[in-house]
Coordinates of C-alpha atoms in Angstrom, one line a residue:
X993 CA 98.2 69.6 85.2
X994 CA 101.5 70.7 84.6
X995 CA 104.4 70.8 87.6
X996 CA 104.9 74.0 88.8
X997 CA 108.5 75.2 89.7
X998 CA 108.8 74.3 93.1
X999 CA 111.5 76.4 95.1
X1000 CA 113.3 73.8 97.3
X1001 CA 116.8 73.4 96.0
X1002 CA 118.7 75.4 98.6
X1003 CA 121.9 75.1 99.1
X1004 CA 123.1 75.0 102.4
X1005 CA 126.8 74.0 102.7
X1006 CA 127.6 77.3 102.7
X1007 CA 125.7 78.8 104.8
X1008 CA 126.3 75.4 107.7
X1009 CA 130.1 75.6 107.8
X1010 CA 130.7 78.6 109.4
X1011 CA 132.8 78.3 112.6
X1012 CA 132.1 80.4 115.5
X1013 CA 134.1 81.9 118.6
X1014 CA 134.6 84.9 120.7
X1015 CA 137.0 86.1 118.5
X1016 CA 136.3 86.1 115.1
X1017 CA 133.5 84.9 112.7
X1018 CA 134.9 82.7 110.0
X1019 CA 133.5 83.2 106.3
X1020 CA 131.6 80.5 105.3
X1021 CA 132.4 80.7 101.6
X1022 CA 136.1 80.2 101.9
X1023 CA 134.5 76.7 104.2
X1024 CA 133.2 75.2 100.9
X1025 CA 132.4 75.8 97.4
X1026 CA 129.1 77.2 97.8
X1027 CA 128.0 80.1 99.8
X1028 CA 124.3 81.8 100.1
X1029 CA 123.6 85.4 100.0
X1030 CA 124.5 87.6 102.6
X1031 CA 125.0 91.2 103.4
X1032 CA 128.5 92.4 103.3
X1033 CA 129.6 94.7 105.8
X1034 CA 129.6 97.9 103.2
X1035 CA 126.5 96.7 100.9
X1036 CA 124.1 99.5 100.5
X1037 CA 120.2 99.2 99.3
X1038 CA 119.1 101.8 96.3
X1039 CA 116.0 103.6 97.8
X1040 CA 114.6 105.6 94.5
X1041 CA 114.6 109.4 95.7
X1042 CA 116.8 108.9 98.5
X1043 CA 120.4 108.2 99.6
X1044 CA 121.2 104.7 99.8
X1045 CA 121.2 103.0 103.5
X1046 CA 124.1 101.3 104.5
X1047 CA 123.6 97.5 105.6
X1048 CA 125.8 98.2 109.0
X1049 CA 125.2 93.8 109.9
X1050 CA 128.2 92.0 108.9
X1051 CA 128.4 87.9 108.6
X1052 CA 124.4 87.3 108.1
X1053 CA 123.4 84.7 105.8
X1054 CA 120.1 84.3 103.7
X1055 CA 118.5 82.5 100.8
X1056 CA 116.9 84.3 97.9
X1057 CA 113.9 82.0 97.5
X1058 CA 112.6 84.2 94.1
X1059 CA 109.0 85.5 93.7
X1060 CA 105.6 84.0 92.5
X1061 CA 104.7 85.3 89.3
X1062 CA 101.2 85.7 87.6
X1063 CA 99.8 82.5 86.5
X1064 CA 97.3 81.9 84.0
X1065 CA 93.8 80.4 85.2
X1066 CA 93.0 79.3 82.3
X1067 CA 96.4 77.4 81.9
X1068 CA 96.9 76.3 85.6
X1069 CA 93.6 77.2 87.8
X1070 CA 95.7 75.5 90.5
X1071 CA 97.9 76.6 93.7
X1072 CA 99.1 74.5 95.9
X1073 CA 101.4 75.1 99.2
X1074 CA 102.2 73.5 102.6
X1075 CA 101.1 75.8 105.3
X1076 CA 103.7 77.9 107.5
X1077 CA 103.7 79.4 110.5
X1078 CA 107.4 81.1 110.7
X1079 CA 107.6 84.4 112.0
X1080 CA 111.3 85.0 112.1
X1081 CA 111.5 86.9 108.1
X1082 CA 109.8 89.8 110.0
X1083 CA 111.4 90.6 112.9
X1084 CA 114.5 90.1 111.4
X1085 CA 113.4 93.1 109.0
X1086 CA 111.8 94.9 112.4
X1087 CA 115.5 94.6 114.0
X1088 CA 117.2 96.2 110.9
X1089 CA 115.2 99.5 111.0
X1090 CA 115.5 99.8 113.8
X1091 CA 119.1 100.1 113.6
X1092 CA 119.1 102.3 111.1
X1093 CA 119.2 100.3 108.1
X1094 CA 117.3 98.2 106.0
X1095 CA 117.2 94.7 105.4
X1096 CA 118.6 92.7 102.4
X1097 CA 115.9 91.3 99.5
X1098 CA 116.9 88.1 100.1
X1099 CA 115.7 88.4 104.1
X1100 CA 112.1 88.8 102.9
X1101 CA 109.9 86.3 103.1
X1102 CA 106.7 87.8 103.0
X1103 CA 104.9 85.0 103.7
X1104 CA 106.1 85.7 107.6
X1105 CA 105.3 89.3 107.8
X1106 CA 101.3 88.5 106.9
X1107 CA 101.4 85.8 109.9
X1108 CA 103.0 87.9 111.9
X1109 CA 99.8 90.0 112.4
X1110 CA 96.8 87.5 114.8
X1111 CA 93.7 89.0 112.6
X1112 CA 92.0 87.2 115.3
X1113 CA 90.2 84.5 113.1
X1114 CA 87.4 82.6 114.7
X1115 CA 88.3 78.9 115.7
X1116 CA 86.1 75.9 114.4
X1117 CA 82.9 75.5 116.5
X1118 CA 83.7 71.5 116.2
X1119 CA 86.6 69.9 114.3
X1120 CA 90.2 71.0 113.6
X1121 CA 90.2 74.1 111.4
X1122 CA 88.0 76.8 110.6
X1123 CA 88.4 78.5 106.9
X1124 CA 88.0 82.4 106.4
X1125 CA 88.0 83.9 102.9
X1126 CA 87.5 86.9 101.6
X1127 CA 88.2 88.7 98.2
X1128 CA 87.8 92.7 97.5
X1129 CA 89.5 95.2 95.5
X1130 CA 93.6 95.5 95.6
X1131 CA 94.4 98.5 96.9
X1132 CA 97.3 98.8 95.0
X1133 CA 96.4 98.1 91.3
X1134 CA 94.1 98.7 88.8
X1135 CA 90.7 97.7 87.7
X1136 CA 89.9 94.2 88.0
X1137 CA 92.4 93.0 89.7
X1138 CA 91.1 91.5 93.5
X1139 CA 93.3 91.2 96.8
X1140 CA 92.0 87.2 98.0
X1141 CA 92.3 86.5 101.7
X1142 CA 92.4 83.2 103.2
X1143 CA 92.7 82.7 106.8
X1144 CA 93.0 79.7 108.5
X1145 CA 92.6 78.7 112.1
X1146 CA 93.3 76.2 114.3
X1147 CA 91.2 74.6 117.3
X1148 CA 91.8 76.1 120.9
X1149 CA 93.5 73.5 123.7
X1150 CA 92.7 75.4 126.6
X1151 CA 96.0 74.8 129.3
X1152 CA 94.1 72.3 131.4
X1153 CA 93.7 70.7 128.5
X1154 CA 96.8 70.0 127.0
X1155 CA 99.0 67.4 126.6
X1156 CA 101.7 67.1 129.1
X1157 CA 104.8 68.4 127.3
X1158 CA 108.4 66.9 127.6
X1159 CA 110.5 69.7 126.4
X1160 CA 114.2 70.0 125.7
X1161 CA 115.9 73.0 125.8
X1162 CA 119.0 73.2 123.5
X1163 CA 120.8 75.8 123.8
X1164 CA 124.0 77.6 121.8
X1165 CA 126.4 78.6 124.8
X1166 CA 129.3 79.6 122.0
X1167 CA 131.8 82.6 122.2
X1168 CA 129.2 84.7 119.8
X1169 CA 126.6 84.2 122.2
X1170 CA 128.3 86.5 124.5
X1171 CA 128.4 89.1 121.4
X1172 CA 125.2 91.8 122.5
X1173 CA 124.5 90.1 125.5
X1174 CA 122.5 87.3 123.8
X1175 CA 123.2 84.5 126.0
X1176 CA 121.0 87.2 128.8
X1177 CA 118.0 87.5 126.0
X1178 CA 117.9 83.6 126.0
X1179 CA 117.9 83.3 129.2
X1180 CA 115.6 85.8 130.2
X1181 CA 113.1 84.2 127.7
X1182 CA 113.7 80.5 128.8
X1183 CA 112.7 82.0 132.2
X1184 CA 109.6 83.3 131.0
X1185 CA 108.2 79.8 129.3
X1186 CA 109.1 78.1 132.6
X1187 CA 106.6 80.4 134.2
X1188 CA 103.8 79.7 131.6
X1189 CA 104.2 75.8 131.9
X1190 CA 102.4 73.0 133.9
X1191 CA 104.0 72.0 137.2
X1192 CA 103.7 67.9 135.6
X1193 CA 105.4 69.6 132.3
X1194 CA 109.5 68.5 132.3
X1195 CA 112.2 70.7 130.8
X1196 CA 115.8 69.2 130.6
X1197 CA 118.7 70.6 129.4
X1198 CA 121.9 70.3 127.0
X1199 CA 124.3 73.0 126.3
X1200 CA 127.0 73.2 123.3
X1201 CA 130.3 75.4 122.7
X1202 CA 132.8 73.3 121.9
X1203 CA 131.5 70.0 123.4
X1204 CA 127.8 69.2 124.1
X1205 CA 127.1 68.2 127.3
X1206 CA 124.3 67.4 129.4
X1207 CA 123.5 70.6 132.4
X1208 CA 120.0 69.3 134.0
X1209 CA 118.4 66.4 133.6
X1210 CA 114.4 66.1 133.0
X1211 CA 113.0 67.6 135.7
X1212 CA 109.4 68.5 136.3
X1213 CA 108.6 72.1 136.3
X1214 CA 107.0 71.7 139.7
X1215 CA 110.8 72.0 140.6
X1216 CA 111.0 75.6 139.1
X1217 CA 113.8 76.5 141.5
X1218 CA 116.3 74.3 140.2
X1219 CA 115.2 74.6 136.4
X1220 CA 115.6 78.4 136.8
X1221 CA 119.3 78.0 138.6
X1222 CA 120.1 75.8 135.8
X1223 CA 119.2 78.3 133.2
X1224 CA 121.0 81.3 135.5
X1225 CA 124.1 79.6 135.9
X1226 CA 124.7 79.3 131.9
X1227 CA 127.9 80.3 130.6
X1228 CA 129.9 81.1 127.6
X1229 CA 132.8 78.9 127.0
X1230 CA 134.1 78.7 123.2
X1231 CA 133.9 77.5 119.9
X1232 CA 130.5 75.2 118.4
X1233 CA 129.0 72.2 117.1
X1234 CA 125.2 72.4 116.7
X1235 CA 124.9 69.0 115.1
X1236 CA 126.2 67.5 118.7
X1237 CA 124.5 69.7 120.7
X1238 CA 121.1 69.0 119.0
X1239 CA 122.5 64.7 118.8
X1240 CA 122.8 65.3 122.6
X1241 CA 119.4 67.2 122.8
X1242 CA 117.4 64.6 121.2
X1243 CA 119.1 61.5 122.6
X1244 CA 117.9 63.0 126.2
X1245 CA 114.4 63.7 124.8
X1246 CA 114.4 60.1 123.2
X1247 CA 115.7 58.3 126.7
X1248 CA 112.4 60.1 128.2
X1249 CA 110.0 60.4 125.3
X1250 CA 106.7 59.6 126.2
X1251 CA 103.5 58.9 123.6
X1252 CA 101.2 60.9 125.5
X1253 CA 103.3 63.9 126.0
X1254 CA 104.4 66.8 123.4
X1255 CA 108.0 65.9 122.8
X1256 CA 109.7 69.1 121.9
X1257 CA 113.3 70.3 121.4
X1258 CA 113.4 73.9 121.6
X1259 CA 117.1 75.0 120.0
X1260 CA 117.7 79.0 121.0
X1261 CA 120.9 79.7 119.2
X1262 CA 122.4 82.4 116.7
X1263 CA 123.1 79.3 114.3
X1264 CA 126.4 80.2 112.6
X1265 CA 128.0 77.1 113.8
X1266 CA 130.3 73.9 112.3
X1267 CA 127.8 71.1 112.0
X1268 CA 130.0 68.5 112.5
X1269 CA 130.9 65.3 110.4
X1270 CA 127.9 64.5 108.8
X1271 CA 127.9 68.0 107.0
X1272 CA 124.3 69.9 106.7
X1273 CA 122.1 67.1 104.5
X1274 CA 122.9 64.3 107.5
X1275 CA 121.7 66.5 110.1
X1276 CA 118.8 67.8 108.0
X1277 CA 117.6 64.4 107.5
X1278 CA 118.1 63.2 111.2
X1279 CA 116.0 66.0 112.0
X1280 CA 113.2 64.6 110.2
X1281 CA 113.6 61.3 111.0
X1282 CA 113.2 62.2 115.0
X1283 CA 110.5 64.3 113.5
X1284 CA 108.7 61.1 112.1
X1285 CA 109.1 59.6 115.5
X1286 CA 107.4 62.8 117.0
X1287 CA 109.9 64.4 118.8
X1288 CA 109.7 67.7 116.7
X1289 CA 112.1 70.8 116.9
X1290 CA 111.4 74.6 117.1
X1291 CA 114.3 76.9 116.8
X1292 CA 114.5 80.2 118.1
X1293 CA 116.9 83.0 116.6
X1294 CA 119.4 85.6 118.7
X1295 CA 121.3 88.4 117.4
X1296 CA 122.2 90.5 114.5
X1297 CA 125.6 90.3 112.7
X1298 CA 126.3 86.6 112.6
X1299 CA 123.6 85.3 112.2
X1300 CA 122.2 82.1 109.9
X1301 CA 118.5 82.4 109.1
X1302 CA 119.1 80.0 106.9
X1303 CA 120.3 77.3 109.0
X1304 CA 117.6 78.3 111.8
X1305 CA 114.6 78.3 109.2
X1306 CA 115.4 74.7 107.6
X1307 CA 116.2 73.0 111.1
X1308 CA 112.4 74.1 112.0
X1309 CA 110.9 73.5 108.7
X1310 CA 112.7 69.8 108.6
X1311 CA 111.6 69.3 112.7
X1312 CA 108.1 70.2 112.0
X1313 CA 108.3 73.0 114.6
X1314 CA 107.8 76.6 114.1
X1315 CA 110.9 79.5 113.6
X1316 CA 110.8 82.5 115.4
X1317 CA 113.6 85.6 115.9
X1318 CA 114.2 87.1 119.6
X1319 CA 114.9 90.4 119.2
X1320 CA 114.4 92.2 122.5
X1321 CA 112.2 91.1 125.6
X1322 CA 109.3 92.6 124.3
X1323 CA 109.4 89.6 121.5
X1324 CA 110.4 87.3 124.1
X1325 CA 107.4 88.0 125.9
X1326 CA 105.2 87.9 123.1
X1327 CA 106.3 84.5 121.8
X1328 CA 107.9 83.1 125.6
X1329 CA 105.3 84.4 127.7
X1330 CA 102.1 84.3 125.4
X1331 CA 102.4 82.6 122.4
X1332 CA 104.5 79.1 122.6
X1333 CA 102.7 77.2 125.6
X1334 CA 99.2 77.8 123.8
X1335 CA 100.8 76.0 120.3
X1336 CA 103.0 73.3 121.9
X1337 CA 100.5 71.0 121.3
X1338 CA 100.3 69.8 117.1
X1339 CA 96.8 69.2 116.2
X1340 CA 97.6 68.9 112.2
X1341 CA 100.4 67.5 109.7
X1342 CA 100.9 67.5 106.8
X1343 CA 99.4 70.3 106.3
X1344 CA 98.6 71.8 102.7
X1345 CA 96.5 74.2 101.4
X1346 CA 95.4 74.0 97.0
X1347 CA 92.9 76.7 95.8
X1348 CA 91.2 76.3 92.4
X1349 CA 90.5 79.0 90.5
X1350 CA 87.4 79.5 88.0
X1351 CA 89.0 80.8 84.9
X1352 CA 85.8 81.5 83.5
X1353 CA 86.1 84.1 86.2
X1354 CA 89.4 84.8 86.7
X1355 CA 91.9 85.9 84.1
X1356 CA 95.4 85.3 86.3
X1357 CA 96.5 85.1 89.5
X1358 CA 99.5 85.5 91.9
X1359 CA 100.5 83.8 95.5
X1360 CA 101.6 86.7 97.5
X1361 CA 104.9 84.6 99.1
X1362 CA 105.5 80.8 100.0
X1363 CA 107.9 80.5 97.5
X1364 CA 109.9 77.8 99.9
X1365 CA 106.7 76.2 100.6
X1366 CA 105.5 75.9 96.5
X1367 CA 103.8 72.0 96.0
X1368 CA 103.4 70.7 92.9
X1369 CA 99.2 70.4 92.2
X1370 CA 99.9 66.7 91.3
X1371 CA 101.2 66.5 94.8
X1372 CA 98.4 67.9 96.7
X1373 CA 97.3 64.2 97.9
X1374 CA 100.8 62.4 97.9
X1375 CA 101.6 61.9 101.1
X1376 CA 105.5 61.4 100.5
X1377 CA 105.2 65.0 99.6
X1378 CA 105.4 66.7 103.2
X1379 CA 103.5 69.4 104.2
X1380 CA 103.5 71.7 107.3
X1381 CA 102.7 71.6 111.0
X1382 CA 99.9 73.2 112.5
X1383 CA 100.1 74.0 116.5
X1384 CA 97.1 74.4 118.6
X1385 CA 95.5 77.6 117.9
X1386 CA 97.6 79.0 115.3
X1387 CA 96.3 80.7 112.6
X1388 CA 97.7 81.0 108.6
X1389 CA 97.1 83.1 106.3
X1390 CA 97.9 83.4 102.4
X1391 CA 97.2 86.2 100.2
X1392 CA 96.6 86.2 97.0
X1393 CA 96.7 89.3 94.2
X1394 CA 94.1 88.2 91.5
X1395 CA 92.8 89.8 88.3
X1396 CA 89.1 89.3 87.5
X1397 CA 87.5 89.1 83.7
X1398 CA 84.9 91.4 83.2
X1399 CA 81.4 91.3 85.0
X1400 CA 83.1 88.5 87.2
X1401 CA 80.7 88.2 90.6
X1402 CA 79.7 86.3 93.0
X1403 CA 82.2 82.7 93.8
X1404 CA 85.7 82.6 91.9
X1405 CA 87.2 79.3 92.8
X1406 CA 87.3 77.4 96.3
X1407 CA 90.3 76.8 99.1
X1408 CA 91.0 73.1 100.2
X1409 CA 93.0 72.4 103.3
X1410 CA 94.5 69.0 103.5
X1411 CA 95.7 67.4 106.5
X1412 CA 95.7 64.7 109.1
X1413 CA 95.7 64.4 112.8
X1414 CA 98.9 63.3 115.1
X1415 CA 99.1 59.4 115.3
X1416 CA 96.5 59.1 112.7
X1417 CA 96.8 57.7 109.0
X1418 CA 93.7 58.9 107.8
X1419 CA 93.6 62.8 105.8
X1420 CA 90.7 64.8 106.0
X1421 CA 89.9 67.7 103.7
X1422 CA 87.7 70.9 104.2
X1423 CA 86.8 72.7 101.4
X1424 CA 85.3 76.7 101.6
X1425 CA 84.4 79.0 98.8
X1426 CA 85.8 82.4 97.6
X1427 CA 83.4 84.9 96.8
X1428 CA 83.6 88.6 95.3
X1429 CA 82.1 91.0 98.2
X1430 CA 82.8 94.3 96.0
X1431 CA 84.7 96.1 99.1
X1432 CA 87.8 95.1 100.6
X1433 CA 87.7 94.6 104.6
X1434 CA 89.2 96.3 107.1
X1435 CA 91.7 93.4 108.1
X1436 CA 92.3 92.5 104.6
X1437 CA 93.6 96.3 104.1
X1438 CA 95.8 96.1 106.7
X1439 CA 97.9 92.9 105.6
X1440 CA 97.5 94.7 102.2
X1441 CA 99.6 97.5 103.7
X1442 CA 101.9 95.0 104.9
X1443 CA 102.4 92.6 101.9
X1444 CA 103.0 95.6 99.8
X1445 CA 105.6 96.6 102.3
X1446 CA 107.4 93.1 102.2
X1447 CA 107.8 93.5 98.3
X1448 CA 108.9 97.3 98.3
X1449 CA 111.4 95.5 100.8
X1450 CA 112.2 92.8 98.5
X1451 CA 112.0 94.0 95.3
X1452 CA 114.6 97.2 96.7
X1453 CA 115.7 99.5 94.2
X1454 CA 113.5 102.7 92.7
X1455 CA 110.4 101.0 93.7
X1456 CA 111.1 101.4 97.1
X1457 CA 110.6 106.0 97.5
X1458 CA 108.5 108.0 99.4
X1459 CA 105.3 107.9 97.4
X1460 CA 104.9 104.3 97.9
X1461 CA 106.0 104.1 101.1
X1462 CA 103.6 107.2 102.2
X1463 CA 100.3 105.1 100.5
X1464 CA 101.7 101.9 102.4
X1465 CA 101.8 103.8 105.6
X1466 CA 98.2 105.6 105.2
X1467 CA 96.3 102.4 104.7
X1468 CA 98.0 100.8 107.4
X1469 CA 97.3 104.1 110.0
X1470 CA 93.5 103.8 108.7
X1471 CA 93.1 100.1 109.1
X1472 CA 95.3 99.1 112.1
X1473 CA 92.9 97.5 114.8
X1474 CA 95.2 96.4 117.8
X1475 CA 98.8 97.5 119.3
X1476 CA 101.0 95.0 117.2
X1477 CA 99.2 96.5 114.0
X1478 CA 100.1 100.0 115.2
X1479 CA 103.2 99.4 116.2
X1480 CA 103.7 98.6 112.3
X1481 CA 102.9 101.8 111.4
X1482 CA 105.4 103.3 113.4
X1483 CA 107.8 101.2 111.7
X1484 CA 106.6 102.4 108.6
X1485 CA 107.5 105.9 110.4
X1486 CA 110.8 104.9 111.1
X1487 CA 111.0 103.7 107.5
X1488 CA 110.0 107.3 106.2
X1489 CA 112.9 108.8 108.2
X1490 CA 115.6 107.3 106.8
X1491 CA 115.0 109.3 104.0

């Protein structure tokens, strides 16, 4: 089997080195000899029959990751990814419109703005994952060619259940924190997981402008009083270093690391930041060693306009944690209040996903996103290759657009998830077919409607007009099943009337 091209050379000197204060925001390009994309303060995005719209967010840094194209079955009947759970690419996107603009192609991941969406996949009745496929016809091309859904979903802890967790709470306290009141949306959040956790959990806490320093020891969340005067009483003060503030954050969660707890840092920060001495690859790689030693890292994104999703995206990915963006309390609540005290608990790693195609049945197909998360076939069972993190009751998904030979029917190729349990050596693998069912379902229409959306955003230029975006829009209205999925559609609304 030949080596696909796997999209993992990112270059983040750049995008690291980027000091950050109260008073200005420092240009990380002139900081080294590399730099990644970002959108400049005038930059405007072509819109086909429209007037351009002006990209008003200046200083925020991304990585154009490329897009999958059509692969031969009959050359490579493999794909094979790691699995992710990130959310951040789309709210990112969400916060853009709604200030009137929209986002750069290189924001996009699209991967994120499918698992986004809970389609509300059925856990396994016994085990650690439950697989759902499903194939029908693409909404948006022509004969033959098949929309492939696969869904996967993690076992349930209930809360009694759970593992004690140990958390850490990192958080950015620099001058730009004080830009849009984002030091008040972190803490506002941080007081809503505190509610949601176990009086036996412990949260302690470190802080970093220009020094990082130590603000509450671990304390158990039976003492909620003092956790949540801790958290009130943050301030700004000035300039940062996120490699010693994280250092800090893990030496405090090593000191009181405990086996048979979740031992978490959770880093809330706008990530534009020096990174000290050791420059971005050391602290990449210290991330991952901690990681090893299971004491994992989830990062949590505030503010537009200097901002690194670059940085915030790779500090997750390398901590085996997940990457979300905070854009207003409504988020907070959703990911704070709901989401992050159900997953805190890892039940999978190493996580990979390889689906073989028949080519006797299918002509070519196309993995709709994970780009940054591509896996050579070869490497679908070498466990030097890492894979992804899978929290308690999350759920994946991965679309793929595929065209089907003529009189195709019935089973085109089968989905393999790869993985093993925490503290265990031994993988395990689950295998589930994917079968023609000759009509596209409901669910599958809607993350149609929102793939489709993530490329028009993407791909920019005269793709992106009105017709498009009007058929994207109708077969979201017609197949959106819960609040968050309408709320899209008036996104796509929003969309429309920039126009």
């Amino acid at each position: 089997m030949k080596k696909k091209r796997v999209w993992t050379c990112i270059v983040l000197a750049g995008t690291l080195i980027a000091g950050c204060s109260s008073g200005s925001n420092n240009n990380a390009a002139s900081n080294s000899g590399q730099s990644a994309n970002r959108a400049p303060e005038s930059s405007t995005v072509a819109m086909g029959d429209r007037a351009p719209v002006p990209q008003k967010q200046e200083g925020m840094y991304f990585q154009d990751y490329g897009t999958n194209p059509f692969v031969s079955a009959e050359e490579d009947a493999l794909s094979t990814f790691a699995i992710d759970v990130d959310t951040g690419s789309y709210t990112i996107a969400r916060n853009y419109i709604e200030n009137g603009s929209l986002p750069p192609g290189e924001a996009v991941r699209l991967e994120e703005y499918v698992n986004y969406f809970d389609m509300a996949y059925e856990p396994p009745a016994d085990g650690t994952f439950a697989i759902h496929a499903d194939a029908g016809p693409s909404p948006f091309e022509d004969d033959h060619y098949e929309l492939v859904r696969i869904g996967v979903k993690g076992k349930e802890v209930e809360p009694e259940e759970r593992k004690r967790a140990n958390l850490t709470f990192v958080i950015d306290v620099s001058g730009s924190m004080d830009r849009g009141n984002r030091i008040d949306l972190v803490k506002q959040s941080l007081e809503l997981l505190v509610e949601e956790l176990n009086g036996d959990d412990t949260i302690g806490i470190v802080v970093y402008g220009s020094t990082a320093h130590d603000v509450l020891a671990p304390t158990a969340v039976e003492e909620r009083d003092r956790i949540l005067k801790a958290i009130g009483g943050l301030t700004i003060e000035d300039s940062t270093n996120v490699e010693d503030g994280l250092l800090l954050g893990y030496r405090m969660a090593n000191e009181s690391f405990d086996p048979a707890a979740v031992n978490r840092i959770i880093l809330c920060s706008d990530g534009v930041a020096n990174v000290g001495e050791t420059g971005p690859e050391g602290i990449l790689e210290k991330i991952e060693r901690y990681a090893e030693e299971q004491i994992y890292l989830s990062t949590f994104g505030f503010g537009m306009g200097n901002y690194n999703d670059v940085l915030m995206e790779q500090l997750a990915d390398k901590g085996d944690g997940v990457y979300a963006y905070i854009d207003d309390m409504q988020e907070a609540k959703k990911v704070f209040g709901t989401e992050l005290t159900g997953t805190l608990q890892t039940i999978a790693q190493e996580a990979k996903i390889q689906v073989a195609f028949d080519p006797e049945k299918v002509e070519e197909y196309r993995l709709l996103g994970y780009e940054n998360r591509a896996v050579a076939d070869e490497d679908f069972r070498n466990h030097r290759v890492d894979g992804g993190e899978v929290g308690a009751g999350h759920s994946v998904t991965a679309l793929y657009a595929v065209r089907t030979k003529e009189r195709a029917s019935g089973e085109i190729g089968k989905v393999t998830i790869r993985y093993k349990e925490p503290e265990s050596e031994t993988f395990q693998e689950m295998t589930s077919a994917i079968r023609l069912s000759g009509e596209l379902s409901i669910e599958s229409r809607f993350l149609a409607s929102v793939a489709k959306f993530a490329e028009l955003l993407k791909d920019g230029g005269e793709e992106v007009n009105g017709n498009v975006l009007s058929e994207v829009r109708r077969l979201a209205r017609d197949s959106a099943g819960s609040k968050e999925q309408e709320a899209f559609v008036q996104l796509l609304d929003q969309v429309m009337e920039l126009r």
